Coordinates of C-alpha atoms and ligand atoms in Angstrom, one line a residue:
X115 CA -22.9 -19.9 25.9
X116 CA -20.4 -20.1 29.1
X117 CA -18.3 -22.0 27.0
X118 CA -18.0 -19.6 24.2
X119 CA -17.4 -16.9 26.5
X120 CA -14.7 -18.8 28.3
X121 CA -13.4 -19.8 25.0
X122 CA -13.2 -16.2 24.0
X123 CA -11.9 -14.7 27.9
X124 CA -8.7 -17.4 27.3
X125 CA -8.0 -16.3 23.8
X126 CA -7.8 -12.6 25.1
X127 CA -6.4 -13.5 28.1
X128 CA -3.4 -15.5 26.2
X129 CA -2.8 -11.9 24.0
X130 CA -2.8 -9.7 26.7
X131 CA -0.2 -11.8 28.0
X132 CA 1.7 -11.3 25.1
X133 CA 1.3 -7.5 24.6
X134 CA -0.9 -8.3 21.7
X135 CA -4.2 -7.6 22.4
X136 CA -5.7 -4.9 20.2
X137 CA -8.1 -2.1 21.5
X138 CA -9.9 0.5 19.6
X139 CA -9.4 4.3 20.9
X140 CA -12.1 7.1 19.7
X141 CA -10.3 9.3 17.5
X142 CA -11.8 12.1 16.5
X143 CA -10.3 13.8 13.2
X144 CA -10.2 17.9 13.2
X145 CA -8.8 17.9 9.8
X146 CA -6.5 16.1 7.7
X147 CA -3.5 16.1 10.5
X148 CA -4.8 17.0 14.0
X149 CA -6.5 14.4 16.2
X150 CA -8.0 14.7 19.2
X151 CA -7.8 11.2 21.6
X152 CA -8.1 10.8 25.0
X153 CA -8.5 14.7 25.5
X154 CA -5.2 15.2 23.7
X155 CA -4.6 17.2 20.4
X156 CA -2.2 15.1 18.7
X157 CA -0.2 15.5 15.0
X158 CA -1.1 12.3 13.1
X159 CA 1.7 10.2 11.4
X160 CA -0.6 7.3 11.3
X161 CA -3.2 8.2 8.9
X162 CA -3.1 6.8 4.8
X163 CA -4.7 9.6 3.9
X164 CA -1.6 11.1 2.4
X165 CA -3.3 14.0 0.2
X166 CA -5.5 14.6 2.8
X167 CA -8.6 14.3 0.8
X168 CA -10.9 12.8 3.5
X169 CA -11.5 16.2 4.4
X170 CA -10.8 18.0 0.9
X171 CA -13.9 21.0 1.0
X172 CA -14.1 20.5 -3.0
X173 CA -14.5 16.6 -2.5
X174 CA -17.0 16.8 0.4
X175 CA -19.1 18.9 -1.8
X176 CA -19.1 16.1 -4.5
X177 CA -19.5 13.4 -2.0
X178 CA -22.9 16.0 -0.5
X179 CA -23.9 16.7 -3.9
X180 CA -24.2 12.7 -4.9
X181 CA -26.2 12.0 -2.0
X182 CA -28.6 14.6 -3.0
X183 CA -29.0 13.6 -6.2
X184 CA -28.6 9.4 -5.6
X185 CA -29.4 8.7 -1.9
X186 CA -27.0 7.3 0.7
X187 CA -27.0 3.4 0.0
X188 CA -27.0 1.9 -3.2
X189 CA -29.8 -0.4 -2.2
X190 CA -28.7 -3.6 -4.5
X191 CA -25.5 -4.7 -5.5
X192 CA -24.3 -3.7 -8.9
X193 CA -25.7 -6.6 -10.7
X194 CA -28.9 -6.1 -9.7
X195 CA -30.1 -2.2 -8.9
X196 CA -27.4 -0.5 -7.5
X197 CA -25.4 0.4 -10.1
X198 CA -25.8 3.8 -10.4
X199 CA -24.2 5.9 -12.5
X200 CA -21.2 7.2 -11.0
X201 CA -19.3 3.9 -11.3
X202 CA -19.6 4.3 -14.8
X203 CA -17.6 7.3 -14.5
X204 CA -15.1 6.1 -11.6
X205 CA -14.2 3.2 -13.7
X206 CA -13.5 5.2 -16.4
X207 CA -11.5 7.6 -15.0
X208 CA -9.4 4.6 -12.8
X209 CA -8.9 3.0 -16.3
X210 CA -7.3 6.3 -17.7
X211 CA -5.1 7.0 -14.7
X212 CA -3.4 3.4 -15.1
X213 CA -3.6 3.0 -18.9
X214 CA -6.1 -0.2 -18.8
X215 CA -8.6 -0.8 -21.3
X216 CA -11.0 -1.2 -18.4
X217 CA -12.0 -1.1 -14.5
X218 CA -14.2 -2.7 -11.7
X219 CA -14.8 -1.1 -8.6
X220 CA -15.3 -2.7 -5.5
X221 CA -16.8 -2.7 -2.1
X222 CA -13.1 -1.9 -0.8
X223 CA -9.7 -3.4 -1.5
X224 CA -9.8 -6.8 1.1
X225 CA -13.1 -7.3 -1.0
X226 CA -11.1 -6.8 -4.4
X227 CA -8.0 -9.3 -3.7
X228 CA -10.5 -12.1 -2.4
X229 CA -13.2 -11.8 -5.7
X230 CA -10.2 -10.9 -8.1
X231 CA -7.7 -13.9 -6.9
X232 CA -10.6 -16.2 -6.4
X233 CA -12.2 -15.7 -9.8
X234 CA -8.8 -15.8 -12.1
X235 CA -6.9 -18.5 -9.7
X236 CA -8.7 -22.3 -8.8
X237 CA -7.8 -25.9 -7.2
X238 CA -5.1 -26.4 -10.0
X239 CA -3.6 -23.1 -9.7
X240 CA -0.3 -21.7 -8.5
X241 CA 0.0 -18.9 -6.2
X242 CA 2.8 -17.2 -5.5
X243 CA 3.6 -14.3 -3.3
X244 CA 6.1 -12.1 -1.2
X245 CA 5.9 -13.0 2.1
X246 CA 5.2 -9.4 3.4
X247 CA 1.9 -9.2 1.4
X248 CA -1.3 -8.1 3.1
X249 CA -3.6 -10.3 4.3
X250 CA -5.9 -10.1 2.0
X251 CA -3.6 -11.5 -0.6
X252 CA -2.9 -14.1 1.1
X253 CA -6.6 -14.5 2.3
X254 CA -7.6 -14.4 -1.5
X255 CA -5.1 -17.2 -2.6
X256 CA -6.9 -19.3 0.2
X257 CA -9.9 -19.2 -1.1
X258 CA -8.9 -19.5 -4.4
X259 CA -8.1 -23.4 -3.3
X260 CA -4.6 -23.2 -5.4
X261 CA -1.4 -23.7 -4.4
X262 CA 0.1 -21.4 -2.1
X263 CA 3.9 -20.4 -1.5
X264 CA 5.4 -17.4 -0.6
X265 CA 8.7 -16.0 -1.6
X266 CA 11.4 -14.1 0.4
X267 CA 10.5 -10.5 0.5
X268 CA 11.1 -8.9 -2.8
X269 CA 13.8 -12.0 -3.6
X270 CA 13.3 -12.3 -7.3
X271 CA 15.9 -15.1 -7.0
X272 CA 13.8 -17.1 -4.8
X273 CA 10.5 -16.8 -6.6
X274 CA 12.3 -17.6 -10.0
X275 CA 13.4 -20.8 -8.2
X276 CA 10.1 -21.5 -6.8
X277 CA 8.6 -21.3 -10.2
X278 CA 11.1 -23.7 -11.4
X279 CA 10.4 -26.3 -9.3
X280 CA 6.3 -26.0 -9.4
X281 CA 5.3 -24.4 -12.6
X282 CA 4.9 -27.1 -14.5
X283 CA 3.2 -29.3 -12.3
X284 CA -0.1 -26.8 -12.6
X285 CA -2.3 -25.1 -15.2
X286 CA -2.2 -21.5 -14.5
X287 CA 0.2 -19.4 -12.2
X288 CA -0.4 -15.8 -10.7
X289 CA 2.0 -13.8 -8.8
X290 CA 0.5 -11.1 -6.4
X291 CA 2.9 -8.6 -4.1
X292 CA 2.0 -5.1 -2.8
X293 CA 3.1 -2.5 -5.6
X294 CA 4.0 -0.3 -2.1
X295 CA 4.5 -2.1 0.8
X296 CA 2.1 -1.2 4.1
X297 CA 4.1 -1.9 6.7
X298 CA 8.0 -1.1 5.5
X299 CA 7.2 1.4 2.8
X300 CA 9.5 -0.1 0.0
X301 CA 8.8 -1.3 -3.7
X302 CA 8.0 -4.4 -5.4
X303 CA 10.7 -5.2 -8.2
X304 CA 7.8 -4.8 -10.5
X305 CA 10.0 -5.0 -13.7
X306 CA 11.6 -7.8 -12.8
X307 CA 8.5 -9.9 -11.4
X308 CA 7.1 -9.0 -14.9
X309 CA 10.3 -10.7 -16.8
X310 CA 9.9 -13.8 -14.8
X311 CA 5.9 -14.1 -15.4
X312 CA 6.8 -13.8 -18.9
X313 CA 9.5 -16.6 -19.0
X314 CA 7.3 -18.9 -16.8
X315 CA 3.4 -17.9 -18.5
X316 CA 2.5 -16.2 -15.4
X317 CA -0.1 -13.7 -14.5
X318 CA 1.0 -10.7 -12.1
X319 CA -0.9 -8.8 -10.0
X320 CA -0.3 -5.4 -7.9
X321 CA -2.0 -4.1 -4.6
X322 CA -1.1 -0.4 -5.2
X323 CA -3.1 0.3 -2.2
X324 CA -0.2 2.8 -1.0
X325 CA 1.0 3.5 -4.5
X326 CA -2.1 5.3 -6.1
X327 CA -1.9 9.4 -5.7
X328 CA 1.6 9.3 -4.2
X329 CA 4.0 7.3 -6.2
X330 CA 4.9 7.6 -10.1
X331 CA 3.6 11.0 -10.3
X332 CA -0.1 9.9 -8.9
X333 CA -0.2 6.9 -11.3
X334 CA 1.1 4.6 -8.5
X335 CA 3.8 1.8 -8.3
X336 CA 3.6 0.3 -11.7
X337 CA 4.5 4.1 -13.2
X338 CA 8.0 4.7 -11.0
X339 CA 11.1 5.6 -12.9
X340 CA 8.7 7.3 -15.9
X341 CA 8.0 3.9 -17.5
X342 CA 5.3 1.4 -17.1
X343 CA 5.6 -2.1 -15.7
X344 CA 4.0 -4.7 -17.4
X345 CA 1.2 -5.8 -14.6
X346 CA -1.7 -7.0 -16.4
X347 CA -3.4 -6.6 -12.6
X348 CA -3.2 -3.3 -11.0
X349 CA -5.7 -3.5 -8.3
X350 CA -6.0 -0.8 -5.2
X351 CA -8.0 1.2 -2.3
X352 CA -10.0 4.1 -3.1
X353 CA -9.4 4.5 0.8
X354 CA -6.0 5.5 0.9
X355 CA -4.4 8.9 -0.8
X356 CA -7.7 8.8 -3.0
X357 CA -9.7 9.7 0.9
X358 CA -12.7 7.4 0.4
X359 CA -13.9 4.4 0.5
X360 CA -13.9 1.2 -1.8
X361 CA -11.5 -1.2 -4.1
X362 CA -10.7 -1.7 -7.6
X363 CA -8.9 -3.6 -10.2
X364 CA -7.8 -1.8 -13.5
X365 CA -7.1 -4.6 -16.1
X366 CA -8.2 -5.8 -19.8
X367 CA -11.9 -5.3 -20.8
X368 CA -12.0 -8.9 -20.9
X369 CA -10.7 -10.2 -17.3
X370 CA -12.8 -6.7 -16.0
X371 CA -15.8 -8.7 -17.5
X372 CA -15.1 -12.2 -16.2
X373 CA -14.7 -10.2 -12.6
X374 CA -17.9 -8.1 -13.2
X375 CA -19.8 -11.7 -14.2
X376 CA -17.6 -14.0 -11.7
X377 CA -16.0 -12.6 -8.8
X378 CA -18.4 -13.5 -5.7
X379 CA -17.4 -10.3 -3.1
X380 CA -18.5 -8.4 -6.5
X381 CA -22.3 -9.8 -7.5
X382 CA -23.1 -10.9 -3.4
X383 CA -22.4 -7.8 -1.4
X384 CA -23.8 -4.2 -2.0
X385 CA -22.5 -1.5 -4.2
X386 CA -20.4 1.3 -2.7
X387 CA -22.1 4.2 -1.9
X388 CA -22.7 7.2 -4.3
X389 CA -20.8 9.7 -2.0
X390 CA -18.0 7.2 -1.5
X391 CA -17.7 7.4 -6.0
X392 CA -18.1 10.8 -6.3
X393 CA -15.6 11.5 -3.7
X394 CA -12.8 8.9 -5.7
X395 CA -14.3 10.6 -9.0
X396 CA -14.0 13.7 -7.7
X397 CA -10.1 13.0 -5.9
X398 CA -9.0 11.4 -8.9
X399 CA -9.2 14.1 -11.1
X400 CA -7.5 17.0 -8.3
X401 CA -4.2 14.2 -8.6
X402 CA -4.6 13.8 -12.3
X403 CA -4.2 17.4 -12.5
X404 CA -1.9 18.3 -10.4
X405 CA 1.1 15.5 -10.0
X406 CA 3.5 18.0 -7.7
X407 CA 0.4 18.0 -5.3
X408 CA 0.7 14.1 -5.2
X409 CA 4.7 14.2 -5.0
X410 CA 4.4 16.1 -1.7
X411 CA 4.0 13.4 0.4
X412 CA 7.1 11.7 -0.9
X413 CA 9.5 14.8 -0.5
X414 CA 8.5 15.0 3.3
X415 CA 9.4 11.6 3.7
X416 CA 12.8 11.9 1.7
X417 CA 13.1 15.0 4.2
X418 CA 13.0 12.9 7.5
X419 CA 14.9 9.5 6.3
X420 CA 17.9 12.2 5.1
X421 CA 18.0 14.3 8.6
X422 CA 17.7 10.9 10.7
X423 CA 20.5 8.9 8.1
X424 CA 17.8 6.2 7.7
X425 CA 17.0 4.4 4.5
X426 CA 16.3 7.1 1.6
X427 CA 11.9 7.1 1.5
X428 CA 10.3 5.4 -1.5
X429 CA 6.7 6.1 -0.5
X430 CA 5.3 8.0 2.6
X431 CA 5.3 5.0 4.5
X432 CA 8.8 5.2 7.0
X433 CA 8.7 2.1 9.7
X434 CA 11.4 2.5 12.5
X435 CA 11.8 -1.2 13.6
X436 CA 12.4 -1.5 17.3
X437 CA 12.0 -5.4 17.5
X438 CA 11.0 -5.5 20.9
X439 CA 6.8 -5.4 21.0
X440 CA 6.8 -3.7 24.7
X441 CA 9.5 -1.0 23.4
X442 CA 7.6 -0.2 20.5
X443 CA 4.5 0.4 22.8
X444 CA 6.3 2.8 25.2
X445 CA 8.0 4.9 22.5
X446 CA 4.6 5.1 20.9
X447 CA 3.2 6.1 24.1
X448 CA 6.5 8.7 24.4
X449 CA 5.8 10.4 21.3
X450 CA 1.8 10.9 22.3
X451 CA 3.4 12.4 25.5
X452 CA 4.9 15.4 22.7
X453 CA 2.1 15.4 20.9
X454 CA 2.6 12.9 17.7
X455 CA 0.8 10.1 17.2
X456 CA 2.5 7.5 15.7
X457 CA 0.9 3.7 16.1
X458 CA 2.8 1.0 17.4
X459 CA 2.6 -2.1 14.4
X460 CA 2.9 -5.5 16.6
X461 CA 3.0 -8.9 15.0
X462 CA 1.0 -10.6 13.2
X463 CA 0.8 -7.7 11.6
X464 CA 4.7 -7.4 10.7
X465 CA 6.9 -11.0 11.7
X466 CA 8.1 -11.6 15.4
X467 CA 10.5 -9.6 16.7
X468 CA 9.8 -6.7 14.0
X469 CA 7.9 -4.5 16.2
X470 CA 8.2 -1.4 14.6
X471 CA 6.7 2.6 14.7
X472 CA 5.5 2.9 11.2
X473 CA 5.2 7.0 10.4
X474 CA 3.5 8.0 7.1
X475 CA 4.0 11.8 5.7
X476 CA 1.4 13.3 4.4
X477 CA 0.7 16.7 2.4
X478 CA -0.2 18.5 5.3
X479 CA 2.2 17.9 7.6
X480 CA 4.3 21.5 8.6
X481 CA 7.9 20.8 8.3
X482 CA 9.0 22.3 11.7
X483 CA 6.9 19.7 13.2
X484 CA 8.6 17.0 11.0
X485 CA 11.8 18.1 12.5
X486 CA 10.9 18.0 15.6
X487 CA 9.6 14.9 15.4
X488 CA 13.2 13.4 13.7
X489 CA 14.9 15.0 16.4
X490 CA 12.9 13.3 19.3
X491 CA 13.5 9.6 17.3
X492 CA 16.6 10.5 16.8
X493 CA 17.8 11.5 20.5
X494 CA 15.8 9.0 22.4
X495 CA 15.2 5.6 20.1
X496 CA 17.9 5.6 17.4
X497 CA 20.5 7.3 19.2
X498 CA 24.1 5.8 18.3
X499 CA 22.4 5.8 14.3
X500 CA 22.7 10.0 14.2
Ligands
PLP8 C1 -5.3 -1.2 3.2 C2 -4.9 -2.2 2.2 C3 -5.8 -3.0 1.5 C4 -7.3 -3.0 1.9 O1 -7.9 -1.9 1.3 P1 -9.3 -1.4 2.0 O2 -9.9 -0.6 0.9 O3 -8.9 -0.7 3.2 O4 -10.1 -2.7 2.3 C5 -5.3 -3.9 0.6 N1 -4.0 -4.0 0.3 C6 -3.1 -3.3 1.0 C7 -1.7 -3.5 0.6 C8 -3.5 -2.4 1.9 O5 -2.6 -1.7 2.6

């Protein structure tokens, strides 16, 4: 045991050192916005929950009401008992949103790229993926056994020469890329990654994690610019914008039911809750019905990049890149001192030396705080850029 301790005091030891150990802080949430931590109120621009559903009164009642009439846990996974009848309904609804013939929810969205990559993709496989995807893309394509290279971020160019050069020495090929990426807020060349999957008999899949509710009028990143991409796998969070909890993939009825018979973080770990689908059920159909709700986010976004001369928004996500890991802890810690609370993202999170604040806008944010916010990043980190 003294060794394993020892082993695990170095480790930490050799992160602190480097700025990059990670420590959880009790957070308390009052409401969709206003945190309270370490005794301090503080305005959130670190929270996905863009629409601020998690705290939605209609979609609390439906999450109560399911556990009154279905119990807390699910008690089996969905191949054996815990299928109850809410999924049926969630998957439906998923499916209609992004214009699939079918759905599969998951346990959450890591759980959803490792059973959907792992199921589709095997030893003889090509994987290939931007180099900024999450990491549980990339933890998915590892356990899939394939091939694995990653492309320069959102290079088209690159991954069309990758392809190229290893396409034909494999059976099947996938490409996988966030719709919306987490940690710079930017969009996948969707259209584009579909052309060359066509050309080179590729599959292509989406992580619409931050797409879903708040891009392409709800739909997420496979509807912007009023058209649909071809991605034949649109997979996501329910945990995000949607406010609860769980993963799914919307795809053709027949990959949905090689997932449903195949994928192994599907049929060996425990269905979501019913609160957790009646809350998605119940989210889904509020953005459904009301797509200028969804855009809000968006437009508080556009609203801050165009007062601080930064990049024009694509998603809520804005990341001001510092670089330095230390200097992106002290603004952090700057901004907490006015109130905001806007996390610090350190590698290996984002690459070396891309330390960055990343801020997400969400519904509920008022805009005379917004501006005050932009004019504190403005005067004291970007300076010479306003
Ligand atoms: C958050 C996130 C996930 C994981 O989703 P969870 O439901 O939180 O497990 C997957 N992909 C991307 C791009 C994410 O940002």
């Amino acid at each position: 045991m003294s060794n394993l301790n020892a082993f695990a005091a170095e480790k930490l030891a050799g992160l602190e050192a480097k700025r990059l150990r990670r420590t959880l802080i009790d957070t308390a949430r009052e409401d969709g916005i206003w945190m309270i931590r370490g005794g301090r109120r503080l305005l959130s621009f670190s929270c996905n929950d863009y629409l601020n559903l998690t705290q939605h009164p209609a979609i609390q009642e439906a999450a109560i009401a399911a556990i009154r009439t279905h119990g807390v846990g699910a008690g089996a996974s969905r191949l054996v008992t815990g299928n109850h009848p809410l999924f049926a309904q969630l998957e439906t609804r998923l499916a209609a949103l992004k214009g699939t013939e079918a759905a599969c929810v998951f346990g959450s969205g890591y759980l959803a790229n490792l059973g959907i990559i792992s199921t589709l993709m095997g030893r003889n496989d090509l994987l290939l993926v931007d180099e900024l995807s999450h990491s549980c893309i990339m933890a998915g394509a590892a356990l899939s056994g394939g091939k694995l290279l990653s492309f320069r971020h959102n290079d088209t160019g690159h991954a069309a020469q990758l392809l190229k050069e290893h396409r034909g020495l494999h059976r099947h090929a996938m490409i996988a890329t966030d719709g919306v990426f987490s940690m710079d807020g930017d969009l996948a060349p969707l259209n584009a990654l579909a052309a060359l999957c066509r050309e080179f008999d590729a599959w292509l899949l989406s992580d619409d994690a931050h797409g879903i509710g708040v891009v392409g009028g709800g739909r997420g990143s496979t509807f912007v610019g009023g058209h649909r991409a071809e991605v034949p796998l649109q997979m996501g969070t329910l945990s995000k914008a949607i406010g609860s909890y769980g993963g799914y993939l919307c795809a053709s009825q027949a990959v949905i039911d090689l997932i449903k018979t195949r994928a192994r973080t599907f049929i060996y770990s425990t269905a979501l809750p019913p609160a957790s689908a009646a809350a998605a059920i119940a989210a889904i159909d509020l953005i459904a019905g009301d797509p200028e709700y969804a855009a809000t986010p968006l437009r508080k976004a556009k609203a801050f990049t165009a007062r601080l001369n930064l990049p024009e928004a694509m998603s809520p996500i804005v990341p001001i890149i510092l670089g330095d890991t230390d200097q992106t802890l002290k603004a952090s810690n700057m901004l907490a001192d006015e109130g905001f609370l806007v996390a610090a993202i350190r590698p290996p999170t984002v690459p070396s030396g891309t330390s960055r604040l990343r801020l997400t806008f969400t519904v509920g944010h008022p805009d005379r705080e917004i501006e005050r916010l932009a004019a504190i990043i403005g005067e004291r980190l970007l300076g010479s850029r306003t």
